[in-house]
Short mmCIF file of C-alpha atoms and ligand atoms in Angstrom, two decimals:
data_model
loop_
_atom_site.label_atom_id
_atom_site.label_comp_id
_atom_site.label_asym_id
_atom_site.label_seq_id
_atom_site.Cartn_x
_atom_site.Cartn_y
_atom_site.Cartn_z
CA UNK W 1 -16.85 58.61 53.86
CA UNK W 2 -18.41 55.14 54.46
CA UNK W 3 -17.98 52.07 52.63
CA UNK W 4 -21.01 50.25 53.29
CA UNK W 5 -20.25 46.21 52.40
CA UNK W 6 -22.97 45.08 48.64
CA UNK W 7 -20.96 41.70 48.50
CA UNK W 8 -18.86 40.28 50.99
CA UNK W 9 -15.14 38.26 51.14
CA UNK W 10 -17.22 34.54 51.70
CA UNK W 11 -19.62 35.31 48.68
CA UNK W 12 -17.19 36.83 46.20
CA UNK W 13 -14.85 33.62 47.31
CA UNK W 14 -17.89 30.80 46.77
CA UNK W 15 -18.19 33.00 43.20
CA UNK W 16 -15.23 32.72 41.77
CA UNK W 17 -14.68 28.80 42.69
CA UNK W 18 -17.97 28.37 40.88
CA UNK W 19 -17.17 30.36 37.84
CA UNK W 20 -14.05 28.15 37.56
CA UNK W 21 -15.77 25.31 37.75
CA UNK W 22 -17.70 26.60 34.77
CA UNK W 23 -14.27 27.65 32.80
CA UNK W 24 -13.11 24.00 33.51
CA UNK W 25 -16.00 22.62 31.67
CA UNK W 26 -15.99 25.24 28.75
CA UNK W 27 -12.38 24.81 28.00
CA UNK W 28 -11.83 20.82 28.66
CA UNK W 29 -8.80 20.92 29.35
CA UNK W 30 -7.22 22.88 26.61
CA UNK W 31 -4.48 25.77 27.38
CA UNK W 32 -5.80 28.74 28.01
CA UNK W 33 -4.02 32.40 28.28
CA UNK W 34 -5.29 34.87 31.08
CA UNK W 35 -5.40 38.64 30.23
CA UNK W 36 -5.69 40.39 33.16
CA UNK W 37 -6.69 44.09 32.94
CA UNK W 38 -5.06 45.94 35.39
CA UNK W 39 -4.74 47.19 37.95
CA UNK W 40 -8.77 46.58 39.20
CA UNK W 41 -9.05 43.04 38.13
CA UNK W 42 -5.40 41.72 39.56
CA UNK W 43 -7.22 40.50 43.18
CA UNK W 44 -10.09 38.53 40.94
CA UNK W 45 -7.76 37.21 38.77
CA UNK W 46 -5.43 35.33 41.03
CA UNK W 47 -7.97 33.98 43.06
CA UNK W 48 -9.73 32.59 39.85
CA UNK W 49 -6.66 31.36 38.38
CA UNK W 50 -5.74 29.62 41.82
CA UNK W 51 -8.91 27.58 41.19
CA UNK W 52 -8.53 26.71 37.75
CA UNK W 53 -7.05 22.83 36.78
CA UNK W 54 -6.27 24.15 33.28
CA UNK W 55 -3.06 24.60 31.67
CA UNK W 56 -2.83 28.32 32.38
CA UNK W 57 -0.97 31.34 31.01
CA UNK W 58 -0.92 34.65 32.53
CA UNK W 59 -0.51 37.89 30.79
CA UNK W 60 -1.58 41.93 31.89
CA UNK W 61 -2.83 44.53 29.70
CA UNK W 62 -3.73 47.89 31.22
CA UNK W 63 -6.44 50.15 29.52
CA UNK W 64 -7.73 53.27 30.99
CA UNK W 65 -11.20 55.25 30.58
CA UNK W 66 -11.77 56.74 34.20
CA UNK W 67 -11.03 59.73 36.27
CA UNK W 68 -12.59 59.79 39.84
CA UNK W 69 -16.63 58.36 39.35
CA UNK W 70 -16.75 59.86 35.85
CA UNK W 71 -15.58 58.08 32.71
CA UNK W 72 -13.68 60.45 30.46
CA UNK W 73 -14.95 58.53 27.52
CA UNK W 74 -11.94 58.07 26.00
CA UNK W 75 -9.41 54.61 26.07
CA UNK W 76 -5.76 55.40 26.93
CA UNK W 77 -3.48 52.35 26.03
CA UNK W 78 -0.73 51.90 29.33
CA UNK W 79 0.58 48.35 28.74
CA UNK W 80 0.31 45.85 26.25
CA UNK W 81 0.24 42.10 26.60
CA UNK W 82 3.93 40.20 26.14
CA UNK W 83 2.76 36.62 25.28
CA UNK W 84 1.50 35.43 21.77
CA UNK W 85 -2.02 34.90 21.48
CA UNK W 86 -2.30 33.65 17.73
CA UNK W 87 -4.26 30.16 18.06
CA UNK W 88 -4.80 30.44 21.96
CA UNK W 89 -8.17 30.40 23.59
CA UNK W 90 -7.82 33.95 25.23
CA UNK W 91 -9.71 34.69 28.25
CA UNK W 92 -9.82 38.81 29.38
CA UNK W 93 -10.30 39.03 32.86
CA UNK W 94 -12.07 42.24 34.43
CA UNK W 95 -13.22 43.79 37.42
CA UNK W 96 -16.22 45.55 36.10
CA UNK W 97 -18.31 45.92 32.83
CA UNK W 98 -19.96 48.96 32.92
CA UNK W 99 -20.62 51.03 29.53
CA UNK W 100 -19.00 48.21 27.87
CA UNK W 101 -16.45 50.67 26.47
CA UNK W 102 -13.54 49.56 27.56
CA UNK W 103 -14.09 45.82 26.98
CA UNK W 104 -15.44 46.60 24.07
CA UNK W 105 -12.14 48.10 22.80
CA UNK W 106 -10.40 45.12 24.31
CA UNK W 107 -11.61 42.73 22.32
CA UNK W 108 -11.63 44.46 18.90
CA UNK W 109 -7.86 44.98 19.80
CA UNK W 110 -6.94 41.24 20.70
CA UNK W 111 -9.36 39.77 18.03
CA UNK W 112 -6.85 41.14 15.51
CA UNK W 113 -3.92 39.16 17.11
CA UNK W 114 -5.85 35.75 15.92
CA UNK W 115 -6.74 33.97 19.05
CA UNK W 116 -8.38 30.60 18.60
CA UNK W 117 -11.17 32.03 21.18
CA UNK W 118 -11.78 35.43 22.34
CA UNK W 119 -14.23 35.63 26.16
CA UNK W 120 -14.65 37.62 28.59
CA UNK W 121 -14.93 37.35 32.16
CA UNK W 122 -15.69 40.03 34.56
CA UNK W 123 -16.50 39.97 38.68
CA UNK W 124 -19.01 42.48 37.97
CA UNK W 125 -21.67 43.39 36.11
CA UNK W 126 -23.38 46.90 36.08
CA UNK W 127 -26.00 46.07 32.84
CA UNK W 128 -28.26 48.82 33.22
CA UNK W 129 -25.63 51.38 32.39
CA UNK W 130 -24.11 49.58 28.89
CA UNK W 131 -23.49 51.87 26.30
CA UNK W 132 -21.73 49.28 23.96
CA UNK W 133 -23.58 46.31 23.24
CA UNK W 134 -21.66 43.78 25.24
CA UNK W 135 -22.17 40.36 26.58
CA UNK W 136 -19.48 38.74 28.84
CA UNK W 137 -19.30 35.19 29.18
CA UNK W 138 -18.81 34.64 32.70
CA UNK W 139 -20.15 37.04 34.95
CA UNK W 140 -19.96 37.00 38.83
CA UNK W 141 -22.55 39.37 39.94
CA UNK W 142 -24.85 41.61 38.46
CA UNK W 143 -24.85 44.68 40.44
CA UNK W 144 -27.12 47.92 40.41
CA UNK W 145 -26.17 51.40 39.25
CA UNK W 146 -23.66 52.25 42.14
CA UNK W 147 -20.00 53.76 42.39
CA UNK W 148 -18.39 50.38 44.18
CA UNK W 149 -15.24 49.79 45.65
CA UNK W 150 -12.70 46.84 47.08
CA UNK W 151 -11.45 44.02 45.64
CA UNK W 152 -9.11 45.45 42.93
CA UNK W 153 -11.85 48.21 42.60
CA UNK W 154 -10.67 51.89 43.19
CA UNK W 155 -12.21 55.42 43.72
CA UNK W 156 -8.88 57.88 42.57
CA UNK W 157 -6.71 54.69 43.70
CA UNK W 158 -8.04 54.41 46.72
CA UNK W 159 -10.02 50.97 47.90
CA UNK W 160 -8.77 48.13 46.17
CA UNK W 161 -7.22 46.55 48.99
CA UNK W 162 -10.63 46.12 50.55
CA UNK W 163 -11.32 42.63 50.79
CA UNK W 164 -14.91 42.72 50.01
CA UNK W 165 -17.10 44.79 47.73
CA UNK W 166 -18.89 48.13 48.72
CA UNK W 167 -20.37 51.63 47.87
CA UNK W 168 -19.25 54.35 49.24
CA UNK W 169 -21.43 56.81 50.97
CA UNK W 170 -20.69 60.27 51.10
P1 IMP D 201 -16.52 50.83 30.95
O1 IMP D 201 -15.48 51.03 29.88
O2 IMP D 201 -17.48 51.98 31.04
O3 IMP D 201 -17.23 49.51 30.86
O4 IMP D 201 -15.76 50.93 32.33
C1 IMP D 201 -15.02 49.93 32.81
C2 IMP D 201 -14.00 50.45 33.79
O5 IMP D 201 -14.47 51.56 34.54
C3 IMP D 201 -13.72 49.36 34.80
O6 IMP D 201 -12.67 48.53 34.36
C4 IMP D 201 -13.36 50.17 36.04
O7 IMP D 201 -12.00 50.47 36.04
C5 IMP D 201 -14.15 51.45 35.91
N1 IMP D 201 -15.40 51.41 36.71
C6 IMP D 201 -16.66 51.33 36.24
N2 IMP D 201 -17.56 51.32 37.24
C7 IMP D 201 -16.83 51.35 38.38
C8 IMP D 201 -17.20 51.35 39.77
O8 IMP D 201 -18.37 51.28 40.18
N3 IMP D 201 -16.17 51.39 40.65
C9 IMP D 201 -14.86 51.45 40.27
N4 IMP D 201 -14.48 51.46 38.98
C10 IMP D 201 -15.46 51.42 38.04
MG1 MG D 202 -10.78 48.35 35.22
#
């Protein structure tokens, strides 16, 4: 198998710093709390959160919907958060948005917990293939309909030390 290269290391790097730049503006300031879905989203995450100037909190939650290239369609819960999110501005951190089902899951589940604000940001963006109707807040890239890997991004665990983003070809 191949892994041909859709976004590489110096483009996903000049991303992020610009989405934090964004975050930074949005948030003025104010504490915010990190909930990184893992495993996928752990490399975006740290290099985002390396760039933020905000009073930051960092938390994991770990979801899962896929086996192999296929979603199973159903949401397994693995790990729950461990901070308090009542009255925070909470901030879920993905790899990928794809159906929208697990995000959309996500946020139902935290937006019970009271946060003061509830966003999403993801790396990437597969729209064409949303199920759930979904709108992140920050978005890196908006990618087309393809099985990718690296960067936190797995096939069967496999990949996500890859240090840019790619599609596999069989
Ligand atoms: P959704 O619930 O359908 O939006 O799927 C989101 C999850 O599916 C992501 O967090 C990934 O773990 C996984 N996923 C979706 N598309 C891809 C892909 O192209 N490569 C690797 N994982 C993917
Ligand atoms: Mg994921």
């Amino acid at each position: 198998m191949t892994v041909n290269t859709l976004i590489d290391e110096k483009a996903i790097q000049k991303r992020i710093k610009e989405l934090a730049l964004k975050i930074e503006q949005d948030y003025s300031n104010e504490e915010i709390v990190l909930i990184i879905t893992l495993k996928g989203a752990v490399f975006f995450a740290t290099e985002l959160a390396k760039s933020l100037s905000l009073p930051t909190i960092i938390d994991f939650i770990k979801v899962s919907s896929y086996s192999g290239t296929q979603s199973t369609g159903e949401i397994s819960f693995n790990l729950d958060i461990s901070e308090n999110i009542s009255g925070k501005n909470v901030l879920i951190i993905e790899d990928i948005v794809d159906t929208g089902r697990t995000l959309t899951y996500l946020k139902e589940y935290l937006g019970k917990k009271n946060p003061k604000s509830l966003k999403i940001c993801t790396l990437l963006d597969k729209k064409e293939r949303r199920e759930f109707e979904l709108l992140p807040e920050y978005v890196g890239f908006e990618i087309p309909d393809k099985f990718v890997v690296g960067y936190g991004l797995d096939y069967d665990e496999k990949y996500r030390n890859l240090p840019f983003i790619g599609y596999i070809e069989q």
